[in-house]
mmCIF file of C-alpha atoms in Angstrom:
data_model
loop_
_atom_site.group_PDB
_atom_site.id
_atom_site.type_symbol
_atom_site.label_atom_id
_atom_site.label_comp_id
_atom_site.label_asym_id
_atom_site.label_seq_id
_atom_site.Cartn_x
_atom_site.Cartn_y
_atom_site.Cartn_z
ATOM 1 C CA MET Y 1 33.978 -26.845 -14.688
ATOM 2 C CA LYS Y 2 35.716 -26.142 -17.994
ATOM 3 C CA ASN Y 3 37.891 -28.773 -19.648
ATOM 4 C CA LEU Y 4 41.282 -28.206 -18.059
ATOM 5 C CA ILE Y 5 43.337 -30.658 -20.148
ATOM 6 C CA ASN Y 6 46.276 -29.192 -22.106
ATOM 7 C CA LEU Y 7 46.009 -25.756 -20.573
ATOM 8 C CA GLU Y 8 49.265 -24.097 -19.553
ATOM 9 C CA PRO Y 9 49.922 -23.980 -15.805
ATOM 10 C CA LYS Y 10 49.560 -20.651 -14.068
ATOM 11 C CA ARG Y 11 52.910 -19.575 -12.669
ATOM 12 C CA VAL Y 12 52.989 -18.232 -9.118
ATOM 13 C CA ASP Y 13 56.234 -16.784 -7.738
ATOM 14 C CA PHE Y 14 56.695 -16.422 -3.985
ATOM 15 C CA VAL Y 15 59.001 -13.513 -3.211
ATOM 16 C CA VAL Y 16 61.000 -14.096 -0.026
ATOM 17 C CA TYR Y 17 63.967 -12.443 1.700
ATOM 18 C CA PRO Y 18 65.844 -13.027 4.973
ATOM 19 C CA GLY Y 19 63.405 -12.889 7.884
ATOM 20 C CA PHE Y 20 60.249 -13.636 5.892
ATOM 21 C CA LYS Y 21 57.360 -15.263 7.782
ATOM 22 C CA ALA Y 22 57.657 -19.002 7.278
ATOM 23 C CA LEU Y 23 54.080 -19.846 8.258
ATOM 24 C CA GLU Y 24 52.760 -17.222 5.869
ATOM 25 C CA ALA Y 25 54.754 -18.581 2.947
ATOM 26 C CA ILE Y 26 54.050 -22.263 3.553
ATOM 27 C CA GLY Y 27 50.366 -21.788 4.396
ATOM 28 C CA THR Y 28 49.709 -19.817 1.235
ATOM 29 C CA MET Y 29 51.795 -22.152 -0.898
ATOM 30 C CA SER Y 30 49.815 -25.111 0.443
ATOM 31 C CA VAL Y 31 46.595 -23.690 -0.992
ATOM 32 C CA PHE Y 32 48.016 -23.899 -4.511
ATOM 33 C CA GLU Y 33 49.583 -27.314 -3.879
ATOM 34 C CA TYR Y 34 46.234 -28.732 -2.773
ATOM 35 C CA ALA Y 35 44.579 -27.088 -5.762
ATOM 36 C CA ASN Y 36 47.082 -28.920 -7.977
ATOM 37 C CA LEU Y 37 46.100 -32.239 -6.396
ATOM 38 C CA HIS Y 38 42.434 -31.720 -7.209
ATOM 39 C CA LEU Y 39 43.169 -30.418 -10.696
ATOM 40 C CA ALA Y 40 45.278 -33.512 -11.388
ATOM 41 C CA GLN Y 41 42.289 -35.661 -10.464
ATOM 42 C CA GLN Y 42 40.343 -33.775 -13.148
ATOM 43 C CA GLY Y 43 42.951 -34.577 -15.790
ATOM 44 C CA ARG Y 44 45.393 -31.702 -15.453
ATOM 45 C CA PRO Y 45 48.814 -32.659 -14.054
ATOM 46 C CA GLN Y 46 49.632 -29.187 -12.799
ATOM 47 C CA GLY Y 47 47.343 -26.196 -12.507
ATOM 48 C CA TYR Y 48 49.942 -24.019 -10.811
ATOM 49 C CA GLN Y 49 53.689 -23.860 -11.295
ATOM 50 C CA LEU Y 50 55.119 -22.650 -7.990
ATOM 51 C CA ASN Y 51 58.498 -20.944 -7.684
ATOM 52 C CA ILE Y 52 60.428 -19.363 -4.833
ATOM 53 C CA VAL Y 53 62.383 -16.251 -5.815
ATOM 54 C CA SER Y 54 64.400 -13.647 -3.958
ATOM 55 C CA VAL Y 55 66.943 -10.930 -4.740
ATOM 56 C CA ALA Y 56 69.288 -13.780 -5.687
ATOM 57 C CA ALA Y 57 69.156 -17.546 -6.031
ATOM 58 C CA GLY Y 58 70.080 -19.623 -3.005
ATOM 59 C CA PRO Y 59 68.944 -20.404 0.554
ATOM 60 C CA VAL Y 60 66.798 -17.759 2.268
ATOM 61 C CA PRO Y 61 66.344 -17.990 6.065
ATOM 62 C CA SER Y 62 62.904 -17.308 7.500
ATOM 63 C CA ASP Y 63 61.781 -15.998 10.879
ATOM 64 C CA THR Y 64 61.985 -19.581 12.161
ATOM 65 C CA GLN Y 65 64.505 -22.362 11.642
ATOM 66 C CA MET Y 66 62.998 -23.022 8.220
ATOM 67 C CA VAL Y 67 65.032 -22.080 5.144
ATOM 68 C CA LEU Y 68 63.592 -21.930 1.628
ATOM 69 C CA GLU Y 69 65.693 -22.312 -1.509
ATOM 70 C CA ALA Y 70 65.148 -19.538 -4.048
ATOM 71 C CA SER Y 71 65.431 -20.949 -7.565
ATOM 72 C CA GLY Y 72 66.222 -17.557 -9.008
ATOM 73 C CA ALA Y 73 66.067 -13.782 -8.638
ATOM 74 C CA VAL Y 74 63.077 -11.522 -9.224
ATOM 75 C CA SER Y 75 63.063 -10.431 -12.844
ATOM 76 C CA VAL Y 76 61.455 -7.561 -14.713
ATOM 77 C CA ASP Y 77 61.523 -9.570 -17.937
ATOM 78 C CA ASP Y 78 60.388 -13.076 -16.979
ATOM 79 C CA LEU Y 79 57.055 -12.387 -15.292
ATOM 80 C CA PRO Y 80 54.819 -14.928 -13.549
ATOM 81 C CA ASP Y 81 51.034 -14.807 -13.746
ATOM 82 C CA THR Y 82 50.976 -13.980 -10.020
ATOM 83 C CA ALA Y 83 53.717 -12.792 -7.687
ATOM 84 C CA ILE Y 84 53.229 -12.989 -3.926
ATOM 85 C CA ILE Y 85 55.449 -10.937 -1.613
ATOM 86 C CA ILE Y 86 55.632 -12.512 1.842
ATOM 87 C CA GLY Y 87 55.602 -10.348 4.976
ATOM 88 C CA ALA Y 88 58.141 -10.110 7.792
ATOM 89 C CA ARG Y 89 58.072 -9.511 11.529
ATOM 90 C CA GLN Y 90 60.733 -6.800 11.244
ATOM 91 C CA ILE Y 91 59.327 -5.099 8.191
ATOM 92 C CA GLU Y 92 61.210 -1.798 8.504
ATOM 93 C CA GLN Y 93 64.542 -3.619 8.527
ATOM 94 C CA ALA Y 94 63.367 -5.769 5.634
ATOM 95 C CA LEU Y 95 62.529 -2.682 3.579
ATOM 96 C CA GLU Y 96 65.964 -1.196 4.212
ATOM 97 C CA ALA Y 97 67.735 -4.422 3.343
ATOM 98 C CA ASN Y 98 65.796 -5.180 0.154
ATOM 99 C CA PRO Y 99 65.398 -2.075 -2.036
ATOM 100 C CA ALA Y 100 65.644 -4.349 -5.073
ATOM 101 C CA ILE Y 101 62.240 -5.838 -4.230
ATOM 102 C CA MET Y 102 60.652 -2.388 -4.144
ATOM 103 C CA ALA Y 103 62.247 -1.445 -7.463
ATOM 104 C CA TRP Y 104 61.154 -4.741 -9.002
ATOM 105 C CA ALA Y 105 57.553 -4.295 -7.784
ATOM 106 C CA ALA Y 106 57.378 -0.788 -9.232
ATOM 107 C CA ALA Y 107 58.700 -2.004 -12.570
ATOM 108 C CA VAL Y 108 56.434 -5.029 -13.011
ATOM 109 C CA ALA Y 109 53.175 -3.711 -11.501
ATOM 110 C CA PRO Y 110 51.765 -2.322 -14.790
ATOM 111 C CA ARG Y 111 52.459 -5.582 -16.634
ATOM 112 C CA ILE Y 112 51.952 -8.461 -14.222
ATOM 113 C CA GLY Y 113 48.639 -10.282 -13.927
ATOM 114 C CA ARG Y 114 48.429 -10.077 -10.134
ATOM 115 C CA LEU Y 115 50.833 -8.576 -7.626
ATOM 116 C CA VAL Y 116 50.028 -9.742 -4.106
ATOM 117 C CA ALA Y 117 51.455 -8.619 -0.771
ATOM 118 C CA LEU Y 118 50.714 -10.673 2.319
ATOM 119 C CA CYS Y 119 50.648 -9.136 5.788
ATOM 120 C CA SER Y 120 53.457 -6.571 6.185
ATOM 121 C CA GLY Y 121 54.538 -7.346 2.620
ATOM 122 C CA SER Y 122 52.185 -4.482 1.735
ATOM 123 C CA PHE Y 123 54.968 -2.139 2.875
ATOM 124 C CA PHE Y 124 56.948 -3.087 -0.237
ATOM 125 C CA LEU Y 125 54.067 -2.065 -2.479
ATOM 126 C CA ALA Y 126 53.527 1.123 -0.490
ATOM 127 C CA ALA Y 127 57.223 2.009 -0.608
ATOM 128 C CA ALA Y 128 57.142 1.529 -4.382
ATOM 129 C CA GLY Y 129 54.294 4.070 -4.562
ATOM 130 C CA LEU Y 130 51.880 1.488 -5.912
ATOM 131 C CA LEU Y 131 49.252 1.871 -3.194
ATOM 132 C CA ASP Y 132 48.953 5.676 -3.243
ATOM 133 C CA GLY Y 133 45.284 6.608 -3.220
ATOM 134 C CA LEU Y 134 44.205 2.975 -3.014
ATOM 135 C CA PRO Y 135 42.619 0.922 -0.226
ATOM 136 C CA ALA Y 136 45.028 -1.605 1.283
ATOM 137 C CA THR Y 137 45.336 -3.713 4.392
ATOM 138 C CA THR Y 138 48.065 -5.336 6.454
ATOM 139 C CA HIS Y 139 48.470 -7.055 9.802
ATOM 140 C CA TRP Y 140 46.607 -5.090 12.453
ATOM 141 C CA SER Y 141 49.782 -4.678 14.559
ATOM 142 C CA VAL Y 142 51.542 -2.629 11.850
ATOM 143 C CA ALA Y 143 48.535 -0.880 10.337
ATOM 144 C CA ALA Y 144 49.274 2.348 12.215
ATOM 145 C CA LEU Y 145 52.892 2.211 11.036
ATOM 146 C CA LEU Y 146 51.802 1.725 7.423
ATOM 147 C CA ARG Y 147 49.470 4.702 7.740
ATOM 148 C CA GLU Y 148 52.206 6.817 9.331
ATOM 149 C CA LYS Y 149 54.954 5.982 6.819
ATOM 150 C CA PHE Y 150 52.719 6.101 3.750
ATOM 151 C CA PRO Y 151 49.857 8.575 4.394
ATOM 152 C CA ALA Y 152 48.695 8.416 0.770
ATOM 153 C CA VAL Y 153 47.604 4.814 1.259
ATOM 154 C CA GLN Y 154 43.989 4.264 2.335
ATOM 155 C CA VAL Y 155 44.777 1.787 5.102
ATOM 156 C CA GLN Y 156 41.840 -0.417 6.103
ATOM 157 C CA ALA Y 157 43.204 -2.149 9.157
ATOM 158 C CA ASP Y 158 40.142 -4.308 9.734
ATOM 159 C CA ALA Y 159 40.017 -6.167 6.402
ATOM 160 C CA ILE Y 160 41.107 -9.766 5.794
ATOM 161 C CA TYR Y 161 42.212 -8.952 2.250
ATOM 162 C CA LEU Y 162 41.562 -6.257 -0.328
ATOM 163 C CA ARG Y 163 41.876 -6.012 -4.081
ATOM 164 C CA SER Y 164 42.639 -2.880 -6.062
ATOM 165 C CA GLY Y 165 42.840 -3.931 -9.686
ATOM 166 C CA ARG Y 166 45.980 -6.037 -10.111
ATOM 167 C CA LEU Y 167 47.130 -5.343 -6.576
ATOM 168 C CA TRP Y 168 46.054 -7.504 -3.628
ATOM 169 C CA THR Y 169 46.917 -7.031 0.053
ATOM 170 C CA SER Y 170 46.040 -9.142 3.065
ATOM 171 C CA ALA Y 171 46.098 -9.178 6.824
ATOM 172 C CA GLY Y 172 48.549 -11.331 8.758
ATOM 173 C CA VAL Y 173 49.681 -14.928 8.406
ATOM 174 C CA THR Y 174 46.565 -17.103 8.018
ATOM 175 C CA ALA Y 175 44.739 -14.342 6.110
ATOM 176 C CA GLY Y 176 47.121 -15.227 3.288
ATOM 177 C CA ILE Y 177 45.279 -18.542 3.056
ATOM 178 C CA ASP Y 178 41.985 -16.672 2.629
ATOM 179 C CA LEU Y 179 43.494 -14.544 -0.119
ATOM 180 C CA ALA Y 180 45.035 -17.572 -1.853
ATOM 181 C CA LEU Y 181 41.652 -19.320 -1.806
ATOM 182 C CA ALA Y 182 40.168 -16.238 -3.470
ATOM 183 C CA LEU Y 183 42.839 -16.472 -6.192
ATOM 184 C CA VAL Y 184 42.083 -20.164 -6.758
ATOM 185 C CA GLU Y 185 38.392 -19.320 -6.965
ATOM 186 C CA GLU Y 186 39.069 -16.597 -9.514
ATOM 187 C CA ASP Y 187 41.192 -18.980 -11.586
ATOM 188 C CA TYR Y 188 39.218 -22.215 -11.379
ATOM 189 C CA GLY Y 189 35.902 -21.525 -9.670
ATOM 190 C CA ARG Y 190 34.322 -21.749 -6.278
ATOM 191 C CA GLY Y 191 34.044 -25.538 -6.310
ATOM 192 C CA LEU Y 192 37.803 -26.066 -6.365
ATOM 193 C CA ALA Y 193 38.421 -23.350 -3.764
ATOM 194 C CA LEU Y 194 35.896 -24.971 -1.459
ATOM 195 C CA GLN Y 195 37.548 -28.372 -1.901
ATOM 196 C CA VAL Y 196 40.900 -26.891 -0.914
ATOM 197 C CA ALA Y 197 39.368 -25.110 2.062
ATOM 198 C CA ARG Y 198 37.962 -28.415 3.264
ATOM 199 C CA ASP Y 199 41.348 -30.100 2.822
ATOM 200 C CA LEU Y 200 42.980 -27.432 4.984
ATOM 201 C CA VAL Y 201 40.061 -27.423 7.447
ATOM 202 C CA VAL Y 202 39.535 -23.675 7.060
ATOM 203 C CA TYR Y 203 36.537 -21.578 6.115
ATOM 204 C CA LEU Y 204 36.220 -20.284 2.581
ATOM 205 C CA LYS Y 205 35.955 -16.607 3.530
ATOM 206 C CA ARG Y 206 34.755 -15.143 0.265
ATOM 207 C CA PRO Y 207 34.095 -11.554 1.328
ATOM 208 C CA GLY Y 208 37.633 -10.181 1.578
ATOM 209 C CA GLY Y 209 36.418 -7.165 3.506
ATOM 210 C CA GLN Y 210 35.391 -9.282 6.461
ATOM 211 C CA SER Y 211 36.921 -8.150 9.712
ATOM 212 C CA GLN Y 212 40.236 -9.537 10.932
ATOM 213 C CA PHE Y 213 38.604 -9.508 14.335
ATOM 214 C CA SER Y 214 35.947 -12.220 14.279
ATOM 215 C CA VAL Y 215 33.734 -12.771 17.295
ATOM 216 C CA HIS Y 216 35.634 -15.973 18.063
ATOM 217 C CA LEU Y 217 38.999 -14.235 17.934
ATOM 218 C CA THR Y 218 38.002 -11.228 19.995
ATOM 219 C CA SER Y 219 36.410 -13.424 22.647
ATOM 220 C CA GLN Y 220 39.844 -14.918 23.294
ATOM 221 C CA ASN Y 221 41.084 -11.505 24.436
ATOM 222 C CA THR Y 222 38.729 -11.363 27.404
ATOM 223 C CA SER Y 223 40.770 -11.512 30.591
ATOM 224 C CA HIS Y 224 37.945 -12.328 33.017
ATOM 225 C CA PRO Y 225 37.708 -16.162 33.053
ATOM 226 C CA GLY Y 226 34.007 -16.177 33.963
ATOM 227 C CA ILE Y 227 33.060 -13.827 31.128
ATOM 228 C CA ARG Y 228 35.276 -15.672 28.667
ATOM 229 C CA GLU Y 229 33.557 -18.914 29.648
ATOM 230 C CA ILE Y 230 30.177 -17.301 28.985
ATOM 231 C CA GLN Y 231 31.379 -16.106 25.576
ATOM 232 C CA ASP Y 232 32.555 -19.606 24.677
ATOM 233 C CA TRP Y 233 29.256 -21.073 25.830
ATOM 234 C CA VAL Y 234 27.265 -18.573 23.773
ATOM 235 C CA LEU Y 235 29.322 -19.320 20.660
ATOM 236 C CA SER Y 236 28.637 -23.044 21.113
ATOM 237 C CA ASN Y 237 24.912 -22.602 21.786
ATOM 238 C CA LEU Y 238 23.678 -20.017 19.304
ATOM 239 C CA SER Y 239 20.705 -22.165 18.339
ATOM 240 C CA ARG Y 240 19.279 -21.910 21.870
ATOM 241 C CA PRO Y 241 17.210 -19.041 23.264
ATOM 242 C CA LEU Y 242 19.698 -16.711 24.947
ATOM 243 C CA ASP Y 243 18.837 -13.993 27.433
ATOM 244 C CA ILE Y 244 20.594 -11.971 30.105
ATOM 245 C CA SER Y 245 19.031 -13.781 33.029
ATOM 246 C CA MET Y 246 20.227 -17.167 31.748
ATOM 247 C CA LEU Y 247 23.764 -15.923 31.137
ATOM 248 C CA ALA Y 248 23.964 -14.101 34.457
ATOM 249 C CA ALA Y 249 22.866 -17.261 36.251
ATOM 250 C CA ARG Y 250 25.537 -19.296 34.464
ATOM 251 C CA ALA Y 251 28.110 -16.718 35.536
ATOM 252 C CA ALA Y 252 26.768 -16.773 39.115
ATOM 253 C CA MET Y 253 26.198 -12.997 39.030
ATOM 254 C CA SER Y 254 23.261 -10.700 39.367
ATOM 255 C CA GLU Y 255 21.964 -9.409 36.037
ATOM 256 C CA ARG Y 256 23.097 -5.877 36.814
ATOM 257 C CA ASN Y 257 26.612 -6.936 37.787
ATOM 258 C CA PHE Y 258 26.845 -9.310 34.848
ATOM 259 C CA ARG Y 259 26.001 -6.529 32.384
ATOM 260 C CA ARG Y 260 28.519 -4.198 34.007
ATOM 261 C CA VAL Y 261 31.363 -6.723 34.050
ATOM 262 C CA PHE Y 262 30.602 -7.936 30.526
ATOM 263 C CA VAL Y 263 30.689 -4.422 29.064
ATOM 264 C CA ARG Y 264 33.915 -3.665 30.938
ATOM 265 C CA GLU Y 265 35.630 -6.833 29.723
ATOM 266 C CA VAL Y 266 34.259 -7.145 26.193
ATOM 267 C CA GLY Y 267 33.475 -3.566 25.197
ATOM 268 C CA THR Y 268 29.922 -4.391 24.135
ATOM 269 C CA SER Y 269 26.760 -5.421 25.925
ATOM 270 C CA PRO Y 270 25.856 -9.135 26.192
ATOM 271 C CA LEU Y 271 23.022 -8.694 23.707
ATOM 272 C CA GLN Y 272 25.321 -6.948 21.228
ATOM 273 C CA PHE Y 273 27.790 -9.809 21.540
ATOM 274 C CA ILE Y 274 25.060 -12.387 20.928
ATOM 275 C CA GLU Y 275 23.816 -10.460 17.899
ATOM 276 C CA ALA Y 276 27.334 -10.189 16.449
ATOM 277 C CA ALA Y 277 27.917 -13.908 17.020
ATOM 278 C CA ARG Y 278 24.648 -14.824 15.299
ATOM 279 C CA LEU Y 279 25.440 -12.556 12.363
ATOM 280 C CA GLU Y 280 28.886 -14.097 11.921
ATOM 281 C CA ALA Y 281 27.504 -17.633 12.152
ATOM 282 C CA GLY Y 282 24.686 -16.778 9.742
ATOM 283 C CA ARG Y 283 27.109 -15.330 7.224
ATOM 284 C CA ARG Y 284 29.249 -18.442 7.393
ATOM 285 C CA LEU Y 285 26.255 -20.754 6.857
ATOM 286 C CA LEU Y 286 25.156 -18.738 3.838
ATOM 287 C CA GLU Y 287 28.659 -18.527 2.377
ATOM 288 C CA GLU Y 288 29.514 -22.192 2.702
ATOM 289 C CA GLY Y 289 26.245 -24.084 2.548
ATOM 290 C CA ASP Y 290 22.921 -24.344 0.781
ATOM 291 C CA LEU Y 291 20.625 -24.852 3.748
ATOM 292 C CA PRO Y 292 17.160 -23.309 3.424
ATOM 293 C CA LEU Y 293 16.962 -19.874 5.007
ATOM 294 C CA LYS Y 294 14.566 -21.191 7.639
ATOM 295 C CA SER Y 295 17.175 -23.772 8.687
ATOM 296 C CA VAL Y 296 19.903 -21.112 8.791
ATOM 297 C CA ALA Y 297 17.673 -18.995 11.018
ATOM 298 C CA GLY Y 298 17.031 -21.936 13.338
ATOM 299 C CA ARG Y 299 20.721 -22.783 13.648
ATOM 300 C CA ILE Y 300 21.518 -19.329 14.959
ATOM 301 C CA GLY Y 301 18.582 -19.112 17.354
ATOM 302 C CA PHE Y 302 15.815 -17.437 15.351
ATOM 303 C CA ALA Y 303 12.294 -18.764 15.090
ATOM 304 C CA SER Y 304 11.694 -17.309 11.626
ATOM 305 C CA GLU Y 305 13.330 -16.168 8.421
ATOM 306 C CA GLN Y 306 12.040 -12.687 9.153
ATOM 307 C CA SER Y 307 14.273 -12.365 12.199
ATOM 308 C CA LEU Y 308 17.245 -13.474 10.096
ATOM 309 C CA ARG Y 309 16.308 -10.932 7.457
ATOM 310 C CA LYS Y 310 16.098 -8.115 10.011
ATOM 311 C CA LEU Y 311 19.546 -9.010 11.362
ATOM 312 C CA PHE Y 312 21.177 -8.921 7.928
ATOM 313 C CA LEU Y 313 19.440 -5.731 6.850
ATOM 314 C CA LYS Y 314 20.395 -4.021 10.102
ATOM 315 C CA HIS Y 315 24.110 -4.821 9.920
ATOM 316 C CA LEU Y 316 24.841 -5.471 6.244
ATOM 317 C CA GLY Y 317 22.084 -3.628 4.414
ATOM 318 C CA VAL Y 318 21.290 -6.725 2.359
ATOM 319 C CA ALA Y 319 18.787 -9.572 2.706
ATOM 320 C CA PRO Y 320 20.092 -13.093 3.445
ATOM 321 C CA GLN Y 321 19.156 -14.466 0.014
ATOM 322 C CA ALA Y 322 20.919 -11.604 -1.750
ATOM 323 C CA TYR Y 323 23.966 -12.136 0.470
ATOM 324 C CA ARG Y 324 24.030 -15.834 -0.471
ATOM 325 C CA GLU Y 325 23.721 -15.059 -4.180
ATOM 326 C CA ARG Y 326 26.698 -12.728 -3.975
ATOM 327 C CA PHE Y 327 28.988 -14.651 -1.661
ATOM 328 C CA GLY Y 328 27.824 -18.186 -1.119
ATOM 329 C CA GLY Y 329 26.417 -21.482 -2.136
ATOM 330 C CA ALA Y 330 27.982 -24.927 -1.697
ATOM 331 C CA PRO Y 331 28.649 -27.095 -4.745
ATOM 332 C CA GLN Y 332 25.368 -28.311 -6.214
ATOM 333 C CA GLY Y 333 23.983 -31.436 -4.652
ATOM 334 C CA ARG Y 334 25.960 -31.252 -1.440
ATOM 335 C CA LYS Y 335 24.886 -29.804 1.868
ATOM 336 C CA VAL Y 336 27.371 -28.320 4.297
#
């Protein structure tokens, strides 16, 4: 890593307003705080200077009992390196109540280094006309509303986060952590971002376009307890040979009935679910580790690298090694 001593800290302003999502603000802020801790260990006292701003200085209540103290008001003259607009549960009311944030965003967008909107905070950028003709994302629950209110925006409801030049948007709440890790990586490299991810016990999800709906998350939506139990078992046993007869027996069903119930509850066949789970696990191993491809294949239930290659080419159009070169690799000398 470059010598970081005597470099000016990068200023990050968190833009809040009454009703902002507390978890979103604190989770994202924590990424930069942990980055500061590691940078200090490398000889730099503060890599990021973090500020809370609003339409005016003073206490700002969140969507919980937490209140944050804004040190000042958003300014069109005193610009940070990065500004992060936090989302809200009641985003339409927030837009009505805070036109100054929209006007500020429109004014600073051409000049600021990065303008970030987390979750429904993307509505502020859209209302300012900044996202017209650009891809953007938001929390899945308000994606249709964003598309309806701002039809010029290319809403991609399935993405974790997206970047369009200086503008960044993310999905809901914890996706802000993924986006913040991407900012740390851009500023100081993958090694630091991975250290912070480990501190927070989260995955370093480098490809921002990954789906909000991971296999693990969607499996939690299954209402049938027997099928949900099978999904959980599959996700914990991907390295084992998995077939319909084995799963049907575990569910105490005939194969035919098991397939029927599984498709009804999950929306995909059992084999499609297994394939999706193996792909997701394989991606994660390639993104966050440096295991040999043969070992990656074995950990997700394949006997050869060729099977792993076929899976990646089928779904991603890229070979595993090329995927790793683009998105992955643990710090040199350390296995994950």
